[in-house]
N, CA, C and O atoms as a DFTB+ gen file, in Angstrom:
676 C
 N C O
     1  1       7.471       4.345       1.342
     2  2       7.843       3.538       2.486
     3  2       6.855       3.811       3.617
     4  3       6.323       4.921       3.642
     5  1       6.484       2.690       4.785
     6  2       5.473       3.121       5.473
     7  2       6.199       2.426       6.452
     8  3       7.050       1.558       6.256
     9  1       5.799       2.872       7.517
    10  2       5.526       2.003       9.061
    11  2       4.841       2.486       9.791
    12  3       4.078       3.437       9.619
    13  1       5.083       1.749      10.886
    14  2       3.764       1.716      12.205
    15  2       3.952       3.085      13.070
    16  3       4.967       3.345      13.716
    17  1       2.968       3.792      12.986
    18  2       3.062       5.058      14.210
    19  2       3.838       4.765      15.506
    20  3       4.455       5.591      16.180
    21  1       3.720       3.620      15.710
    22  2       4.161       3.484      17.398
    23  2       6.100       3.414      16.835
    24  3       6.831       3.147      17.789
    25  1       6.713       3.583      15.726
    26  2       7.982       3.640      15.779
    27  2       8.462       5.541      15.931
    28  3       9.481       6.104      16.329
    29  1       7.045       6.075      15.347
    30  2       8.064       7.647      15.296
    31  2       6.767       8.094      16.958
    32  3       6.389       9.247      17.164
    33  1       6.655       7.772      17.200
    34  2       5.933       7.664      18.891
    35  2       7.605       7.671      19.681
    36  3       8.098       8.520      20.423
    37  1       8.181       6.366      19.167
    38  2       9.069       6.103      20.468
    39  2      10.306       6.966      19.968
    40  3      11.011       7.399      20.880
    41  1      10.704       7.302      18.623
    42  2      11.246       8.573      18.188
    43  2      11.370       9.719      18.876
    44  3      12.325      10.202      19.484
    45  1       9.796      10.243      18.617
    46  2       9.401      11.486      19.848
    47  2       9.707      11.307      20.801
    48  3      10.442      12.204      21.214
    49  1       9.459      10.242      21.742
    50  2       9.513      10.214      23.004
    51  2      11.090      10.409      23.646
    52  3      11.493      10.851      24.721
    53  1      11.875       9.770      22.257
    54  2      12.722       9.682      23.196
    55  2      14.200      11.313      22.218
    56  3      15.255      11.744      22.683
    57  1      13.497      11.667      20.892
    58  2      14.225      12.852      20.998
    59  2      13.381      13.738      20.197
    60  3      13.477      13.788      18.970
    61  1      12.435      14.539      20.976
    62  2      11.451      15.072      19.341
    63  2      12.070      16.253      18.613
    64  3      11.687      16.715      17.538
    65  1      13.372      16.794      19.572
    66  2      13.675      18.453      18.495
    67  2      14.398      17.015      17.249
    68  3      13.911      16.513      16.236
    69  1      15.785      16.766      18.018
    70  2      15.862      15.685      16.365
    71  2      14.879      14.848      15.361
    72  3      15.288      14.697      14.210
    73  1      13.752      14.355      15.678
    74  2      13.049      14.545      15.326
    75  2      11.953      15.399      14.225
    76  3      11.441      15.255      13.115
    77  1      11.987      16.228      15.202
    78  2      11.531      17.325      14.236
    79  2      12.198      18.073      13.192
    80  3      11.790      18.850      12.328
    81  1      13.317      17.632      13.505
    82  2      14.687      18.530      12.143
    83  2      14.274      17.387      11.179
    84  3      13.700      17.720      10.143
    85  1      14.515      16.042      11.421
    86  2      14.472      15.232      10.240
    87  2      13.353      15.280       9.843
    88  3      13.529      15.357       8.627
    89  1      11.834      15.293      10.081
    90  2      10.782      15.597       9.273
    91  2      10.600      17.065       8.139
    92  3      10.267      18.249       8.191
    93  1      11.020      16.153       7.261
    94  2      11.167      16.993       6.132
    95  2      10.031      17.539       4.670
    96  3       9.880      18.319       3.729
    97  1       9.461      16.365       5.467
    98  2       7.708      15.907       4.082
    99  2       6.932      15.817       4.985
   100  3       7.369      15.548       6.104
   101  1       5.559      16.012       4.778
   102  2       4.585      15.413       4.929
   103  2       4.662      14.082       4.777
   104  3       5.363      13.343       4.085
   105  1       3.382      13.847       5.945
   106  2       2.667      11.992       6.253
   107  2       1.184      11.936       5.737
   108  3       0.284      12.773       5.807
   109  1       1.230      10.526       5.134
   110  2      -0.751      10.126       5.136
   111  2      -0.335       9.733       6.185
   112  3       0.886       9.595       6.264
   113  1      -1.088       9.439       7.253
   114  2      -1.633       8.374       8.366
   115  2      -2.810       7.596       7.928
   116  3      -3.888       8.189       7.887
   117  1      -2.776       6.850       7.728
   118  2      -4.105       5.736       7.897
   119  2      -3.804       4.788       9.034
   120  3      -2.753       4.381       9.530
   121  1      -5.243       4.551       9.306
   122  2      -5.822       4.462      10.734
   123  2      -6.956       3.551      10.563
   124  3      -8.144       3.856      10.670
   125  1      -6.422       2.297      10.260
   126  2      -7.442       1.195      10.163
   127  2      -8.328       1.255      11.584
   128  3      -8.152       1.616      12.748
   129  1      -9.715       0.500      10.510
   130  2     -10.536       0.569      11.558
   131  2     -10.351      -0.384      13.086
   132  3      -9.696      -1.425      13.142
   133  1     -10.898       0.085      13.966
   134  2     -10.684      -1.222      15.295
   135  2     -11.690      -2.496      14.916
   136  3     -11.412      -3.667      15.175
   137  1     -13.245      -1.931      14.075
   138  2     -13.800      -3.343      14.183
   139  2     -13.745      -3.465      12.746
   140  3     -13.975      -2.480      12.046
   141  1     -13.477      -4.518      12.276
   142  2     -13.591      -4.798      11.125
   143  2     -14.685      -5.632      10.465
   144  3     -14.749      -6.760      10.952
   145  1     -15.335      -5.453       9.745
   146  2     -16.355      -6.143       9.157
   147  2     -16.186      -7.774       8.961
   148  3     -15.473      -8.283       8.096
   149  1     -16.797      -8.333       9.707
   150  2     -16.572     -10.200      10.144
   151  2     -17.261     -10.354       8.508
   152  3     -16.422     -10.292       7.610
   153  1     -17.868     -10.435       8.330
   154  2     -18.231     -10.729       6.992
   155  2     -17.471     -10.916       5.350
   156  3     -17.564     -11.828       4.529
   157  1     -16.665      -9.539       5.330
   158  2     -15.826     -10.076       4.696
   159  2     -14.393     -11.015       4.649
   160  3     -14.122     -11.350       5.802
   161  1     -13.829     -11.312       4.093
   162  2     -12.422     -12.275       3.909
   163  2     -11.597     -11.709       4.304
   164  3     -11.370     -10.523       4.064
   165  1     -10.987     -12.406       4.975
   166  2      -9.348     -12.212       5.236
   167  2      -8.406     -11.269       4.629
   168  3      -7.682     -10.443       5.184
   169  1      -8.577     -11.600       3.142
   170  2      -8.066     -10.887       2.155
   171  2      -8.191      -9.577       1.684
   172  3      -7.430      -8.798       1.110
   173  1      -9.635      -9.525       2.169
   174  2     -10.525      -7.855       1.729
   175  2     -10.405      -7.227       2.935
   176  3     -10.285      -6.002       2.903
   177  1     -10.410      -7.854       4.129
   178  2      -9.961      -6.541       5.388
   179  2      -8.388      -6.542       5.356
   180  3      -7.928      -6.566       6.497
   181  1      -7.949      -6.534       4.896
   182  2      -6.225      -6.243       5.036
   183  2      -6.024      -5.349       3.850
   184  3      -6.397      -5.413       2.678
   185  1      -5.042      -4.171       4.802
   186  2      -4.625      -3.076       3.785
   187  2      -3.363      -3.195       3.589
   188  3      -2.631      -3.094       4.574
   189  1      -2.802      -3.429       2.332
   190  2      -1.207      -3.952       1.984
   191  2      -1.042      -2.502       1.900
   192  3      -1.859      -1.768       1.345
   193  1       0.183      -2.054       2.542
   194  2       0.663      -0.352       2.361
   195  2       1.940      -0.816       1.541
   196  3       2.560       0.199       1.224
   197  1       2.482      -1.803       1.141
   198  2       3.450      -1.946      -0.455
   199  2       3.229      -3.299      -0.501
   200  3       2.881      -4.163       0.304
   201  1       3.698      -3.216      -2.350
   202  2       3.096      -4.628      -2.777
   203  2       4.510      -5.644      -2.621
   204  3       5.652      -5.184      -2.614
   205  1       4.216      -6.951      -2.514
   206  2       5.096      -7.895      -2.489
   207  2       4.961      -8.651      -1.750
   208  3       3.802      -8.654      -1.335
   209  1       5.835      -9.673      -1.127
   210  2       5.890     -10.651      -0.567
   211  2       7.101     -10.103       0.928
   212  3       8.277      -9.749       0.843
   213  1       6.289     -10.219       2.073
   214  2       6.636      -9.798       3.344
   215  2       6.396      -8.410       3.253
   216  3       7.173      -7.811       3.996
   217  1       5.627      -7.652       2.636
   218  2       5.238      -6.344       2.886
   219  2       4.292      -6.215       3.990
   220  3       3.480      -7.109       4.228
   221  1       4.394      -4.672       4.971
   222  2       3.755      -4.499       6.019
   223  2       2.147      -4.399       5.537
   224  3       1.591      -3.880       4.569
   225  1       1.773      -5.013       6.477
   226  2       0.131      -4.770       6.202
   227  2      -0.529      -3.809       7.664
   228  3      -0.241      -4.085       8.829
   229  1      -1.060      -3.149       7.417
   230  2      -2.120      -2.335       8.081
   231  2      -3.288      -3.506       9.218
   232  3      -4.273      -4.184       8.927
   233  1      -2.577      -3.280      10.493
   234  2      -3.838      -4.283      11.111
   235  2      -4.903      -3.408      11.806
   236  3      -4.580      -2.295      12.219
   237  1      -6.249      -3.905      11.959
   238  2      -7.204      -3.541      12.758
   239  2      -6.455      -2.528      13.641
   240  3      -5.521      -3.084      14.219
   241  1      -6.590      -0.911      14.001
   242  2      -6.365      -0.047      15.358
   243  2      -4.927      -0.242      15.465
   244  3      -4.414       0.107      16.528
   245  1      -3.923      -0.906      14.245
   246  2      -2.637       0.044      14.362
   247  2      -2.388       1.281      13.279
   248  3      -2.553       1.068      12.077
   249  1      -2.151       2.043      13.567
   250  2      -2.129       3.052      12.674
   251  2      -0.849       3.167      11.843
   252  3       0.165       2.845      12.462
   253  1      -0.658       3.594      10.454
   254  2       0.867       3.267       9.390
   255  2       0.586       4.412       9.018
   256  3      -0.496       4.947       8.779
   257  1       1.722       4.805       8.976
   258  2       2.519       6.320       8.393
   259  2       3.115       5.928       7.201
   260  3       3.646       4.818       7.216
   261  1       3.168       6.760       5.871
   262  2       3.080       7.003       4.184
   263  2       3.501       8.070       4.089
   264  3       2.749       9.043       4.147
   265  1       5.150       8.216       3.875
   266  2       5.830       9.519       3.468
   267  2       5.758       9.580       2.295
   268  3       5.965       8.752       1.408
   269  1       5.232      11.349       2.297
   270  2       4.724      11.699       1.617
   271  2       6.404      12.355       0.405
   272  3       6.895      13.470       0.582
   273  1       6.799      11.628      -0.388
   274  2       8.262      12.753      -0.785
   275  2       8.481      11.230      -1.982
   276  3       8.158      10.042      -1.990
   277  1       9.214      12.189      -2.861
   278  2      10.094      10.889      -4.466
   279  2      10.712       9.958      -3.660
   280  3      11.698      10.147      -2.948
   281  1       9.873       8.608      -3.859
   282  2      10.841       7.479      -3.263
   283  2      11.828       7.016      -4.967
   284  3      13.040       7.028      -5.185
   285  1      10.826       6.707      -5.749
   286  2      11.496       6.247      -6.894
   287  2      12.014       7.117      -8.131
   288  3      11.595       8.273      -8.191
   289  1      12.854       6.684      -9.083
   290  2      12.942       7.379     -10.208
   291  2      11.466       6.970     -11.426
   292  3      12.076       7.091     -12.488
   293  1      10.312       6.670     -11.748
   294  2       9.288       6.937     -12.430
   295  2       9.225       7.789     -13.078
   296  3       9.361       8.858     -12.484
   297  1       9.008       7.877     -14.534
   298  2       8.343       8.123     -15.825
   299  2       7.981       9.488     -15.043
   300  3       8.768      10.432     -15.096
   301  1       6.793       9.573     -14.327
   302  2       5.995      10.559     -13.585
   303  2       7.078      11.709     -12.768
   304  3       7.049      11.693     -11.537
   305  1       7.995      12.666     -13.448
   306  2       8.682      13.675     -12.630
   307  2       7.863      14.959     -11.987
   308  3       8.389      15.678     -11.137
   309  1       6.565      15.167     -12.462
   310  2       6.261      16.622     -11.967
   311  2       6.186      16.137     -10.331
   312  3       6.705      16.967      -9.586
   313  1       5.535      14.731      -9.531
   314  2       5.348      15.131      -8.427
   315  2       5.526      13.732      -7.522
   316  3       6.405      12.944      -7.873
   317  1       4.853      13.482      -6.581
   318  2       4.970      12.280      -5.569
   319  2       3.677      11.802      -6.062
   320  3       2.619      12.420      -5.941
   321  1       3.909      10.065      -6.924
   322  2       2.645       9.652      -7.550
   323  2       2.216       8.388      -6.641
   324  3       3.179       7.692      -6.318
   325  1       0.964       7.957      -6.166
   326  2       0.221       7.336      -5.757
   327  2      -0.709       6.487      -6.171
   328  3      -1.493       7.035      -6.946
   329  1      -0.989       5.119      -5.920
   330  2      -0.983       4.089      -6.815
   331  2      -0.746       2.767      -6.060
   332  3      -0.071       2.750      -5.031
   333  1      -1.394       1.487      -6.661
   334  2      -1.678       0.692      -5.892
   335  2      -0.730      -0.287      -6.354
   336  3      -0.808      -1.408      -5.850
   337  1       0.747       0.086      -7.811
   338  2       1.522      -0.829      -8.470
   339  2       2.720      -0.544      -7.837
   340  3       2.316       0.340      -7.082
   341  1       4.044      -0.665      -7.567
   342  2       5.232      -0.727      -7.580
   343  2       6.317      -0.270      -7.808
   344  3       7.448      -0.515      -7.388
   345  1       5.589       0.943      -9.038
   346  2       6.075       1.831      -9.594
   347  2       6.091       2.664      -9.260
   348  3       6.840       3.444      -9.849
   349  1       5.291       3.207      -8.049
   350  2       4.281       4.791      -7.181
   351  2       5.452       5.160      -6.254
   352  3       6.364       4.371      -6.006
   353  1       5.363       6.545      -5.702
   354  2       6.375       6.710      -4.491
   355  2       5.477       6.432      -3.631
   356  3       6.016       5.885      -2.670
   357  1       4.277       6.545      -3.483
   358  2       3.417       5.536      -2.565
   359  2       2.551       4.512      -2.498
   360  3       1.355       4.770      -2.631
   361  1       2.918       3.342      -2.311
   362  2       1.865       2.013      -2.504
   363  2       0.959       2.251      -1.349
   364  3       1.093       2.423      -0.138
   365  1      -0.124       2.186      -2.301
   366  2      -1.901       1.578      -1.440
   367  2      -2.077       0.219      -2.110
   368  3      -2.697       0.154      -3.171
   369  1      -1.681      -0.618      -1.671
   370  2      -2.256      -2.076      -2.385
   371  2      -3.543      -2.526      -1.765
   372  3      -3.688      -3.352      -0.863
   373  1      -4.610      -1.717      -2.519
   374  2      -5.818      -1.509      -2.164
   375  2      -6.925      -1.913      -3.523
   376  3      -6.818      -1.121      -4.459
   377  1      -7.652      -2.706      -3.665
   378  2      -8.184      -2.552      -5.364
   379  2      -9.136      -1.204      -5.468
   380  3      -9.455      -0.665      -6.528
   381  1      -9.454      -0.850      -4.379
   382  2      -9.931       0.625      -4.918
   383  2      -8.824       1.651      -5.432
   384  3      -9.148       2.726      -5.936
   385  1      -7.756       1.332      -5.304
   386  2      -7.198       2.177      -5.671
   387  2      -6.383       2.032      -6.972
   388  3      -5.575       1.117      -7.135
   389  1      -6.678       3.119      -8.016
   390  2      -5.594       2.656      -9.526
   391  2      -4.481       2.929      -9.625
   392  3      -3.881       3.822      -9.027
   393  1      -3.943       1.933     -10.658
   394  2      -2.421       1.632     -10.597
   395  2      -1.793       3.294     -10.768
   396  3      -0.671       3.341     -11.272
   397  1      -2.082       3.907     -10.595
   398  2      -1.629       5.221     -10.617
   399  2      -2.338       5.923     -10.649
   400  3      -2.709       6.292     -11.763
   401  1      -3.017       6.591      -9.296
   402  2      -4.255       6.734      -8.831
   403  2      -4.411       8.352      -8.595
   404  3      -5.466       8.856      -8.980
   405  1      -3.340       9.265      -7.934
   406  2      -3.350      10.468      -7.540
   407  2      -1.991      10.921      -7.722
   408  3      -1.214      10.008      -8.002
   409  1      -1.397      12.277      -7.628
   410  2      -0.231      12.726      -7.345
   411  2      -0.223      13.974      -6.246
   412  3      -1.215      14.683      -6.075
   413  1       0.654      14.098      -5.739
   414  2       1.205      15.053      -4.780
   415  2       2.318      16.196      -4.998
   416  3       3.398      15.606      -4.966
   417  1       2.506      17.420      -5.182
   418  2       3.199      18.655      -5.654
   419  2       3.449      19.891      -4.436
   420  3       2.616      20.561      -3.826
   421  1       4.767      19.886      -4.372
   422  2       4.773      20.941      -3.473
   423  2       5.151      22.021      -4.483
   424  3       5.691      21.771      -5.560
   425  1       4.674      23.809      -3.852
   426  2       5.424      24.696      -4.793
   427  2       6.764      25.522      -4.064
   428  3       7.212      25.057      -3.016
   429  1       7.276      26.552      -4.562
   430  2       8.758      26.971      -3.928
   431  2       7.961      27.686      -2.057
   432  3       8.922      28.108      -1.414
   433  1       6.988      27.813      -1.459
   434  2       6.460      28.377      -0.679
   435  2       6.694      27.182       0.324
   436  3       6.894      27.507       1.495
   437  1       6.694      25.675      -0.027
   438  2       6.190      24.540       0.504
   439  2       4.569      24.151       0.563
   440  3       4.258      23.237       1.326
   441  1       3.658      24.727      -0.114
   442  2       2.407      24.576      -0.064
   443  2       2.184      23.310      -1.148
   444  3       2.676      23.297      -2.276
   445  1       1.245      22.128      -0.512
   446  2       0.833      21.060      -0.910
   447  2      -0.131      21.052      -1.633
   448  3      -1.152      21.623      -1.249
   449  1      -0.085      20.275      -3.138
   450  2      -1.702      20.061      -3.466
   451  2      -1.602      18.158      -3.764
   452  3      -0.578      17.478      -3.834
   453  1      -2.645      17.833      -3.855
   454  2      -3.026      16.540      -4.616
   455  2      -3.769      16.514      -6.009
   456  3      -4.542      17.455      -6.192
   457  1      -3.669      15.714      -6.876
   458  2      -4.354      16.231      -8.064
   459  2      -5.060      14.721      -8.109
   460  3      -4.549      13.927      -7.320
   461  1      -5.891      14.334      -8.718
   462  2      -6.448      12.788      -9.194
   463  2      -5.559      12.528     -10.472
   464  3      -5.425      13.590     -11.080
   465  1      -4.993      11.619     -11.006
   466  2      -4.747      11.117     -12.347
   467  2      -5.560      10.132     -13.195
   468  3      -5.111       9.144     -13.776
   469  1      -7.507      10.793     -13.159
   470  2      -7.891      10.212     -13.757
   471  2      -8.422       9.174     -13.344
   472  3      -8.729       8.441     -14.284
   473  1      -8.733       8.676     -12.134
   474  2      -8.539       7.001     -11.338
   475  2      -9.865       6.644     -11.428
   476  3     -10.746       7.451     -11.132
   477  1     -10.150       5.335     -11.865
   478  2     -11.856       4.651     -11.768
   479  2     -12.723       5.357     -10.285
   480  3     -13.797       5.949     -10.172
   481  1     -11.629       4.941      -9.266
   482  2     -13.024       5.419      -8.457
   483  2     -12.496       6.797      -7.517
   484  3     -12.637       6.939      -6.302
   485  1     -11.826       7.777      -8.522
   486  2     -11.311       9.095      -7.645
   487  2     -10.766       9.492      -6.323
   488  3     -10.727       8.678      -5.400
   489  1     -10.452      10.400      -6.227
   490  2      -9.530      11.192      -5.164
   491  2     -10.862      12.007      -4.218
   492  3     -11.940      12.088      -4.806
   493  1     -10.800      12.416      -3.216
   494  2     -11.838      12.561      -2.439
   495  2     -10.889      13.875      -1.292
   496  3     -10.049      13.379      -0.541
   497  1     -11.048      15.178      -1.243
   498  2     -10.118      15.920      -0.124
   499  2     -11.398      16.976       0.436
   500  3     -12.005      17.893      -0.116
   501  1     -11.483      16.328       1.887
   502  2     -12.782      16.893       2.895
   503  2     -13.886      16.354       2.062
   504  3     -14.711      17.215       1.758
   505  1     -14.132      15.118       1.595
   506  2     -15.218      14.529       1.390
   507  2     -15.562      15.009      -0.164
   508  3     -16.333      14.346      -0.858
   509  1     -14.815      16.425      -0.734
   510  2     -14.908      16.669      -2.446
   511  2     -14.059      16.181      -3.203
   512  3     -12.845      16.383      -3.204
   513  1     -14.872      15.312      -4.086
   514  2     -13.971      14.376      -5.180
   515  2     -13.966      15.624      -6.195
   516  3     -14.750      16.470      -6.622
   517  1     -12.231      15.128      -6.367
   518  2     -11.837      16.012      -7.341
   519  2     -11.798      16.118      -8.918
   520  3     -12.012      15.042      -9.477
   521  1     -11.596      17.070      -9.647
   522  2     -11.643      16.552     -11.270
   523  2     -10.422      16.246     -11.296
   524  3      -9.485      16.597     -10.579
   525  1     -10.511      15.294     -12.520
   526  2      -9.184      14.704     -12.883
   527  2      -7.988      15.852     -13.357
   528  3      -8.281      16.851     -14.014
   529  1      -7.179      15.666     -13.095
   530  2      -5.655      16.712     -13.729
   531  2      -5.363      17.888     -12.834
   532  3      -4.354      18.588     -12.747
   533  1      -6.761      17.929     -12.054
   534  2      -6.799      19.431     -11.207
   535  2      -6.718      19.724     -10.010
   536  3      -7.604      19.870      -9.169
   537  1      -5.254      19.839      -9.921
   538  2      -4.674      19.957      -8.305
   539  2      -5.359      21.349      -7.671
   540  3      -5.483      22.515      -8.046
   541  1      -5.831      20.350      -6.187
   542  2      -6.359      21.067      -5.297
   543  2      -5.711      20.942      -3.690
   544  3      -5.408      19.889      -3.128
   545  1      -5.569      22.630      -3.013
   546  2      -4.715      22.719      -2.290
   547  2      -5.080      22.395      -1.205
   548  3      -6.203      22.614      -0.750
   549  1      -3.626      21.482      -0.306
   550  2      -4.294      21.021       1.263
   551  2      -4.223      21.546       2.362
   552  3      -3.129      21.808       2.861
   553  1      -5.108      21.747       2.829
   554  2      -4.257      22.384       4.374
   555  2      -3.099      21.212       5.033
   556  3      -2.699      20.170       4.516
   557  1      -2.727      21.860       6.443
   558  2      -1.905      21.141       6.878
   559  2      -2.127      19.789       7.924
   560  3      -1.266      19.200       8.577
   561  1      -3.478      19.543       7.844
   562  2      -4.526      18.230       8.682
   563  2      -5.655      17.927       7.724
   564  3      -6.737      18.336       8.147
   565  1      -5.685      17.532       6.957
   566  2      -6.990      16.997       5.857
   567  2      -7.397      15.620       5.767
   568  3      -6.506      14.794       5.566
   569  1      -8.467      15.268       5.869
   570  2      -8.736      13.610       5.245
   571  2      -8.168      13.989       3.499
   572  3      -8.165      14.890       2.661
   573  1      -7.856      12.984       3.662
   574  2      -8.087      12.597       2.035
   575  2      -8.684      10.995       1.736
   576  3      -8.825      10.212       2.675
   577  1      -8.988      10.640       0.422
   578  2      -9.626       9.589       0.242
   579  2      -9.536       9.183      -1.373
   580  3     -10.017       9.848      -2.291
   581  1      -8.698       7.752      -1.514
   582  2      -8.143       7.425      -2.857
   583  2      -9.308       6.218      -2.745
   584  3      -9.363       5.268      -1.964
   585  1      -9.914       6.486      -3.464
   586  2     -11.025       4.864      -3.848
   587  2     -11.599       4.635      -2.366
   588  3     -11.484       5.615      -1.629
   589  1     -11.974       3.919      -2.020
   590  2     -12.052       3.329      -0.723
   591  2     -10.597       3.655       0.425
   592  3     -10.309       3.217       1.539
   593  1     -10.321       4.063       0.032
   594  2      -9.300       4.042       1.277
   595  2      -8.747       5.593       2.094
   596  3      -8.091       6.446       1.497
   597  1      -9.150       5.702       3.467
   598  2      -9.288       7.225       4.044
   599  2      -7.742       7.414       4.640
   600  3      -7.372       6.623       5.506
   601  1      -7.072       8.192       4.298
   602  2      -6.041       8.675       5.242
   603  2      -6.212      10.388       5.494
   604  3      -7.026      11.209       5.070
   605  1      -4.973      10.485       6.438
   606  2      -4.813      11.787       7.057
   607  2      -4.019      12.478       6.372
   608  3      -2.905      12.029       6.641
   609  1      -3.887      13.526       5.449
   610  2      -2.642      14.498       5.092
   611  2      -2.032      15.049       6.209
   612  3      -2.969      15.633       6.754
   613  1      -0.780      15.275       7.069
   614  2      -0.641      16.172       7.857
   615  2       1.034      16.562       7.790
   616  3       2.005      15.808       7.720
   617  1       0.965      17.871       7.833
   618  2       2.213      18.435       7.491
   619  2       3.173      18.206       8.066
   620  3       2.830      17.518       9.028
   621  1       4.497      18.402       8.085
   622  2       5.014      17.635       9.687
   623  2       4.923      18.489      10.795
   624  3       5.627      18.057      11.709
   625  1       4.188      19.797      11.155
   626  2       4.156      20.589      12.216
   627  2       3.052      20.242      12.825
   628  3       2.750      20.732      13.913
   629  1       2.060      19.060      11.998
   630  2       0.709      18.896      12.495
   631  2       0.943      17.532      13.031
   632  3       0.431      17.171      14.090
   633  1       1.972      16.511      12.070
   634  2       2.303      15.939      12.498
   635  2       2.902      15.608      13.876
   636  3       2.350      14.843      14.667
   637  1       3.699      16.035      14.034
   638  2       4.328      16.323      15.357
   639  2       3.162      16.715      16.794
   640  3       3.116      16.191      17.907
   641  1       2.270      17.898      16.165
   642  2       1.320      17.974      17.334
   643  2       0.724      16.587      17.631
   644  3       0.457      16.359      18.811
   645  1       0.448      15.504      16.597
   646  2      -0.173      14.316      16.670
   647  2       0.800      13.408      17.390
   648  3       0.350      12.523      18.119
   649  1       2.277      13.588      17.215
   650  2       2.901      12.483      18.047
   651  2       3.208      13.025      19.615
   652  3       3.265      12.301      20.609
   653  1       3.341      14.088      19.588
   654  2       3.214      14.480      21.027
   655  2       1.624      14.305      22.222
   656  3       1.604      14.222      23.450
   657  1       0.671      14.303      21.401
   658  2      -0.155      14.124      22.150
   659  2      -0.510      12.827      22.063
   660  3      -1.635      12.718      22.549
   661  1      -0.079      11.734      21.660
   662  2      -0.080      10.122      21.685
   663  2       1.150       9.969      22.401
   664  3       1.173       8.862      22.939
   665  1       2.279      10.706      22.641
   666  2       3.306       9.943      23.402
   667  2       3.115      10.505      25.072
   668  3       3.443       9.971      26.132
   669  1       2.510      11.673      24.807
   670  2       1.717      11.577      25.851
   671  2       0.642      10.984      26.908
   672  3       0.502      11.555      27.989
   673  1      -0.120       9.824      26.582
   674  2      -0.739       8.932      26.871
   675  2      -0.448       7.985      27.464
   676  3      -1.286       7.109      27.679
């Protein structure tokens, strides 16, 4: 499930300890660009964050939040799988990204990794694409990068530093 930063902005603003109790997972943030390349189509600058018909799309310089935690019951139990089909606990409806593209694993400590599942054009964490099957661990503020597409890992304690200093503004 995703939405627009400016909803857990007005969250914070208006209760962040509740707030902060209910953040329970980690967020991607992606953070479309402000200028977008005039050249390509309509179709190719728009980032669908789930697939379907009236799904939110990602516009130019608004930023969408991607909880990170089991939305669905999927085949895939070891972790939180990622993927550009319907089936994922997180949709990137992105064509760089494969229909089941990466996964996400916490262990009993709460420490995060991402692993690739193999994907045409790989998983990418601080700019090192990873081998396939082989979860590698995140800190708690990381780029990551599924095919073409860049988001933010951030834990929710990093998180939170991020909505406080935007609701601050």
């Amino acid at each position: 499930m995703s939405e627009p930063i400016t909803s857990y902005i007005a969250r914070y603003a208006e209760d962040p300890k509740g707030l902060a109790r209910a953040l329970k997972y980690p967020v991607l943030l992606y953070e479309p660009a402000e200028e977008e390349d005039t050249e390509r189509s309509i179709s190719q600058r728009r980032f669908r964050t789930l697939s379907g018909v009236g799904s939110p799309e990602a516009r130019a310089g608004i930023p969408v939040v991607l909880r990170v935690r089991k939305e669905k019951d999927n085949a895939f139990r070891r972790g939180v799988t990622l993927g550009r089909t319907s089936n994922n606990d997180i949709i990137i409806d992105d064509a760089s990204v494969s229909r089941f593209h990466a996964w996400f694993q916490a262990d009993e400590a709460g420490r995060w990794t991402v692993a690739d599942a193999s994907s045409k054009n790989g998983t990418r964490v601080s700019g090192t694409r990873l081998k396939p099957k082989r979860p590698a661990p995140l800190a708690p503020d990381v780029r990551l990068r599924f095919g073409k597409v860049e988001v933010t890992f951030l834990a929710p304690e990093a998180f939170l530093k991020l909505l406080a200093a935007r609701a601050s503004r």
